[in-house]
């Protein structure tokens, strides 16, 4: 019994010292918004990490010229802390094509060191021609005549590494200071400031395959993927005859239709931080005001 207690005490002491060592080496980052793994009609899109997480040396990229730094594989892979000024689809494509990037950290632009650092050329997660891959599309949108000039297409790309939006400005500034202290030197040498991003998500080839695999389990349903869906709310108003300035009744034609609509959704690479997350309220208010005026 004494030996058992002694071993237990020794084990607890080792766990305690191990936890203290971990706390002195690692710093957890909170208030993160990850890019998710998604599926479309043809492939997997979005972001994911390895099962155990992606580890890399922290590299800060301030301008487009700094992107070339990731081509040096001496201390690769890298976790890139990127200035929001240059965040774009082209930069992400360059980071991915280098083969030396294990993840990307995007700081918040609402406060702190990167406050107001909105992308210089504008930014949209969607493509320049939204829904251009839809069948039977009669859209006139093109590269020369884009509907969404600021489109980056990052929403529809399989990036192959995790991308985190970190809203905790204290955490991103500490990470930046860690880079300045250990990694902002030439030539690079150990010790170096490193980081681990863990956001492992699985895909099932495409949306159709994933839904089919979910429906295979009839007795004990197993959800392999969650559909991204919404609801369309509509209401039919009874036709009313109008009145002319001379107080004569104007009968409406049978094929006279007025459609009043308002947007109720938004698109974003990161969860719950849609730029237009609250803007549908404007459309709803306008719609209700229009309905009120029509009713009178």
Coordinates of C-alpha atoms in Angstrom, one line a residue:
X1 CA 0.0 0.0 0.0
X2 CA 2.8 2.4 0.9
X3 CA 4.5 1.6 -2.4
X4 CA 1.3 2.3 -4.3
X5 CA 0.8 5.7 -2.6
X6 CA 4.4 6.6 -3.2
X7 CA 4.1 5.8 -6.9
X8 CA 0.9 7.8 -7.1
X9 CA 2.5 10.8 -5.4
X10 CA 5.5 10.5 -7.8
X11 CA 3.1 10.3 -10.8
X12 CA 1.2 13.4 -9.7
X13 CA 4.4 15.3 -9.1
X14 CA 5.6 14.4 -12.6
X15 CA 2.3 15.4 -14.1
X16 CA 2.4 18.7 -12.2
X17 CA 6.0 19.5 -13.3
X18 CA 5.2 18.4 -16.8
X19 CA 2.2 20.8 -16.9
X20 CA 4.3 23.6 -15.6
X21 CA 6.9 23.0 -18.2
X22 CA 4.3 23.0 -20.9
X23 CA 2.8 26.2 -19.6
X24 CA 6.2 27.9 -19.6
X25 CA 6.9 26.8 -23.3
X26 CA 3.4 27.1 -24.9
X27 CA 0.9 29.9 -25.0
X28 CA -2.7 29.1 -26.0
X29 CA -4.4 31.6 -28.3
X30 CA -8.1 32.3 -27.8
X31 CA -10.8 34.1 -29.8
X32 CA -10.0 32.4 -33.1
X33 CA -12.2 32.0 -36.1
X34 CA -11.0 29.1 -38.3
X35 CA -11.6 28.5 -42.0
X36 CA -13.6 25.3 -42.3
X37 CA -13.4 22.3 -44.6
X38 CA -16.4 22.5 -47.0
X39 CA -17.7 20.5 -50.0
X40 CA -19.2 21.7 -53.2
X41 CA -20.6 19.8 -56.2
X42 CA -17.2 18.7 -57.6
X43 CA -14.6 18.7 -54.8
X44 CA -13.4 19.6 -51.4
X45 CA -12.7 23.3 -50.6
X46 CA -11.6 25.3 -47.5
X47 CA -9.0 24.5 -44.9
X48 CA -7.8 21.7 -42.6
X49 CA -4.8 20.7 -40.6
X50 CA -3.1 17.3 -40.0
X51 CA -4.7 15.2 -37.3
X52 CA -2.0 16.2 -34.8
X53 CA -1.9 19.8 -35.9
X54 CA 0.4 21.8 -38.2
X55 CA 3.7 23.1 -36.7
X56 CA 5.8 25.8 -38.3
X57 CA 8.3 28.6 -37.7
X58 CA 6.6 32.0 -37.4
X59 CA 7.2 34.2 -40.4
X60 CA 5.7 37.7 -40.7
X61 CA 4.8 39.0 -44.1
X62 CA 4.2 42.7 -44.3
X63 CA 4.1 43.3 -48.1
X64 CA 3.9 41.2 -51.3
X65 CA 7.7 41.2 -51.7
X66 CA 8.0 39.3 -48.4
X67 CA 6.1 36.4 -49.9
X68 CA 9.3 35.3 -51.5
X69 CA 10.7 34.5 -48.1
X70 CA 8.7 31.3 -47.8
X71 CA 10.7 29.8 -50.8
X72 CA 13.6 29.3 -48.4
X73 CA 13.1 25.8 -47.2
X74 CA 16.0 25.8 -44.7
X75 CA 13.7 26.3 -41.7
X76 CA 10.4 25.3 -43.3
X77 CA 7.6 24.7 -42.8
X78 CA 6.3 28.1 -41.8
X79 CA 3.3 29.5 -40.1
X80 CA 2.7 32.9 -41.8
X81 CA 1.5 35.9 -39.8
X82 CA 0.2 38.1 -42.6
X83 CA -0.6 41.8 -42.6
X84 CA -4.3 42.2 -43.5
X85 CA -3.3 44.9 -46.0
X86 CA -2.1 42.3 -48.5
X87 CA -4.5 39.4 -47.7
X88 CA -5.8 38.2 -51.0
X89 CA -6.4 35.1 -53.1
X90 CA -3.2 35.6 -55.1
X91 CA -1.1 35.8 -51.9
X92 CA -2.7 32.6 -50.6
X93 CA -2.1 30.9 -53.9
X94 CA 1.6 31.9 -53.8
X95 CA 2.0 30.6 -50.2
X96 CA 0.3 27.3 -51.1
X97 CA 2.4 26.8 -54.3
X98 CA 5.6 27.2 -52.3
X99 CA 5.0 24.0 -50.5
X100 CA 6.7 25.4 -47.4
X101 CA 3.6 26.9 -45.6
X102 CA 1.8 25.0 -42.9
X103 CA -0.7 27.6 -41.9
X104 CA -1.7 31.3 -42.0
X105 CA -2.7 33.7 -39.2
X106 CA -4.8 36.7 -40.0
X107 CA -4.9 39.4 -37.3
X108 CA -8.0 41.5 -36.6
X109 CA -8.3 44.9 -38.2
X110 CA -10.7 46.4 -35.6
X111 CA -8.1 47.3 -33.0
X112 CA -4.5 46.9 -32.0
X113 CA -1.4 47.0 -34.2
X114 CA -3.3 46.2 -37.4
X115 CA -6.3 48.5 -36.8
X116 CA -7.7 49.8 -40.1
X117 CA -5.5 47.6 -42.2
X118 CA -8.2 46.6 -44.6
X119 CA -7.0 45.1 -47.9
X120 CA -5.8 47.9 -50.1
X121 CA -7.5 46.7 -53.3
X122 CA -10.8 45.7 -51.5
X123 CA -11.7 42.2 -50.6
X124 CA -14.4 39.7 -51.0
X125 CA -14.3 35.9 -50.2
X126 CA -16.5 35.2 -53.3
X127 CA -15.3 35.1 -56.9
X128 CA -15.5 38.0 -59.3
X129 CA -18.5 36.3 -61.0
X130 CA -20.6 34.6 -58.2
X131 CA -22.4 31.4 -59.1
X132 CA -20.6 31.3 -62.5
X133 CA -20.3 27.5 -62.2
X134 CA -24.1 27.1 -62.0
X135 CA -25.5 25.1 -64.8
X136 CA -27.5 26.9 -67.5
X137 CA -26.2 30.2 -66.2
X138 CA -27.0 33.1 -68.6
X139 CA -24.8 35.5 -66.7
X140 CA -23.1 38.3 -68.6
X141 CA -20.4 38.5 -65.9
X142 CA -16.8 38.1 -67.1
X143 CA -13.3 39.1 -66.2
X144 CA -13.7 42.3 -68.3
X145 CA -17.2 42.9 -66.8
X146 CA -17.1 41.5 -63.2
X147 CA -20.1 41.8 -60.9
X148 CA -17.8 41.5 -57.9
X149 CA -14.6 43.4 -58.8
X150 CA -13.1 42.8 -55.3
X151 CA -13.6 39.0 -55.5
X152 CA -10.7 36.9 -54.4
X153 CA -12.2 33.4 -54.9
X154 CA -10.7 32.2 -51.6
X155 CA -14.0 30.7 -50.6
X156 CA -13.9 28.1 -53.4
X157 CA -10.2 26.9 -53.1
X158 CA -8.8 23.9 -51.3
X159 CA -6.0 25.7 -49.4
X160 CA -4.4 22.6 -47.9
X161 CA -3.5 24.2 -44.6
X162 CA -5.4 25.9 -41.7
X163 CA -6.2 29.6 -41.9
X164 CA -7.1 31.3 -38.6
X165 CA -8.6 34.8 -38.1
X166 CA -7.5 35.8 -34.6
X167 CA -9.6 38.4 -33.0
X168 CA -7.6 38.6 -29.8
X169 CA -5.2 41.5 -30.6
X170 CA -3.1 40.9 -27.6
X171 CA -2.3 37.3 -28.8
X172 CA -1.4 38.4 -32.3
X173 CA 0.8 41.2 -31.0
X174 CA 2.6 38.8 -28.7
X175 CA 3.1 36.5 -31.7
X176 CA 4.5 39.4 -33.7
X177 CA 6.9 40.3 -30.8
X178 CA 8.0 36.7 -30.6
X179 CA 8.8 36.9 -34.3
X180 CA 10.8 40.1 -33.8
X181 CA 12.7 38.7 -30.9
X182 CA 13.7 35.3 -32.3
X183 CA 12.9 35.1 -36.1
X184 CA 13.6 38.6 -37.5
X185 CA 17.3 38.0 -38.1
X186 CA 19.6 37.1 -40.9
X187 CA 20.7 34.4 -41.2
X188 CA 18.1 32.5 -39.2
X189 CA 19.3 30.2 -36.5
X190 CA 17.8 28.3 -33.6
X191 CA 16.1 28.9 -31.2
X192 CA 13.1 30.1 -33.3
X193 CA 9.6 31.1 -32.4
X194 CA 7.2 28.4 -33.6
X195 CA 3.5 27.8 -33.6
X196 CA 1.0 24.9 -33.9
X197 CA -2.4 25.2 -35.6
X198 CA -4.8 22.4 -34.9
X199 CA -8.1 22.3 -36.9
X200 CA -8.3 18.8 -38.4
X201 CA -11.4 18.3 -40.6
X202 CA -12.3 15.6 -43.0
X203 CA -14.0 15.7 -46.4
X204 CA -15.8 13.1 -48.4
X205 CA -14.8 14.0 -52.0
X206 CA -17.9 16.2 -52.8
X207 CA -21.3 17.1 -51.5
X208 CA -23.1 14.4 -53.4
X209 CA -20.8 11.7 -52.1
X210 CA -21.0 12.9 -48.5
X211 CA -24.8 13.0 -48.5
X212 CA -24.9 9.5 -50.0
X213 CA -22.6 8.2 -47.3
X214 CA -24.8 9.8 -44.7
X215 CA -27.9 8.1 -46.1
X216 CA -26.3 4.6 -46.0
X217 CA -26.7 4.4 -42.3
X218 CA -30.5 3.8 -42.0
X219 CA -30.7 2.0 -38.7
X220 CA -28.4 4.2 -36.8
X221 CA -28.1 7.5 -38.7
X222 CA -24.6 8.9 -38.9
X223 CA -24.1 12.4 -40.1
X224 CA -20.9 12.5 -42.2
X225 CA -21.4 16.1 -43.1
X226 CA -23.7 19.0 -42.2
X227 CA -25.5 20.7 -45.1
X228 CA -25.1 24.5 -45.4
X229 CA -28.7 25.6 -46.0
X230 CA -31.2 28.4 -45.3
X231 CA -34.9 29.2 -45.6
X232 CA -36.6 31.4 -48.1
X233 CA -39.5 33.3 -46.5
X234 CA -42.1 34.5 -48.9
X235 CA -45.6 36.0 -48.6
X236 CA -48.3 36.5 -51.3
X237 CA -50.3 39.7 -51.0
X238 CA -53.8 39.8 -52.4
X239 CA -54.2 42.1 -55.4
X240 CA -55.7 45.5 -54.9
X241 CA -57.1 47.8 -57.5
X242 CA -55.6 51.3 -57.7
X243 CA -57.1 54.7 -57.9
X244 CA -56.3 57.3 -60.5
X245 CA -55.9 61.0 -59.6
X246 CA -59.5 61.6 -60.8
X247 CA -60.7 59.0 -58.2
X248 CA -61.5 56.4 -60.9
X249 CA -60.8 52.7 -60.1
X250 CA -57.9 51.2 -62.0
X251 CA -58.2 47.5 -62.3
X252 CA -54.9 45.6 -62.2
X253 CA -54.1 43.2 -65.1
X254 CA -54.0 39.5 -64.2
X255 CA -50.3 39.3 -65.2
X256 CA -49.3 42.3 -63.1
X257 CA -46.8 41.2 -60.5
X258 CA -44.5 43.2 -58.2
X259 CA -41.7 41.3 -56.5
X260 CA -40.1 43.0 -53.4
X261 CA -37.2 41.1 -51.9
X262 CA -34.5 41.5 -49.3
X263 CA -31.2 39.7 -48.7
X264 CA -31.0 37.7 -45.5
X265 CA -27.6 36.0 -45.7
X266 CA -23.8 36.7 -46.2
X267 CA -20.8 34.7 -47.2
X268 CA -17.4 34.5 -45.4
X269 CA -14.4 32.3 -45.2
X270 CA -14.4 32.5 -41.4
X271 CA -17.2 31.4 -39.1
X272 CA -19.6 34.1 -37.7
X273 CA -17.5 37.1 -38.8
X274 CA -19.3 37.8 -42.1
X275 CA -18.8 41.3 -43.2
X276 CA -22.5 41.5 -44.1
X277 CA -23.6 39.5 -41.1
X278 CA -25.8 42.3 -39.8
X279 CA -26.4 44.2 -43.1
X280 CA -29.6 42.2 -43.9
X281 CA -31.3 44.2 -41.2
X282 CA -31.3 47.2 -43.5
X283 CA -33.0 45.2 -46.3
X284 CA -35.6 43.8 -43.8
X285 CA -36.4 47.3 -42.5
X286 CA -36.8 48.5 -46.1
X287 CA -39.0 45.5 -47.0
X288 CA -41.3 46.1 -43.9
X289 CA -41.5 49.8 -44.7
X290 CA -42.5 49.0 -48.3
X291 CA -45.1 46.5 -47.1
X292 CA -46.5 49.1 -44.7
X293 CA -46.8 51.7 -47.4
X294 CA -48.4 49.3 -49.8
X295 CA -51.0 48.3 -47.2
X296 CA -52.1 51.9 -46.9

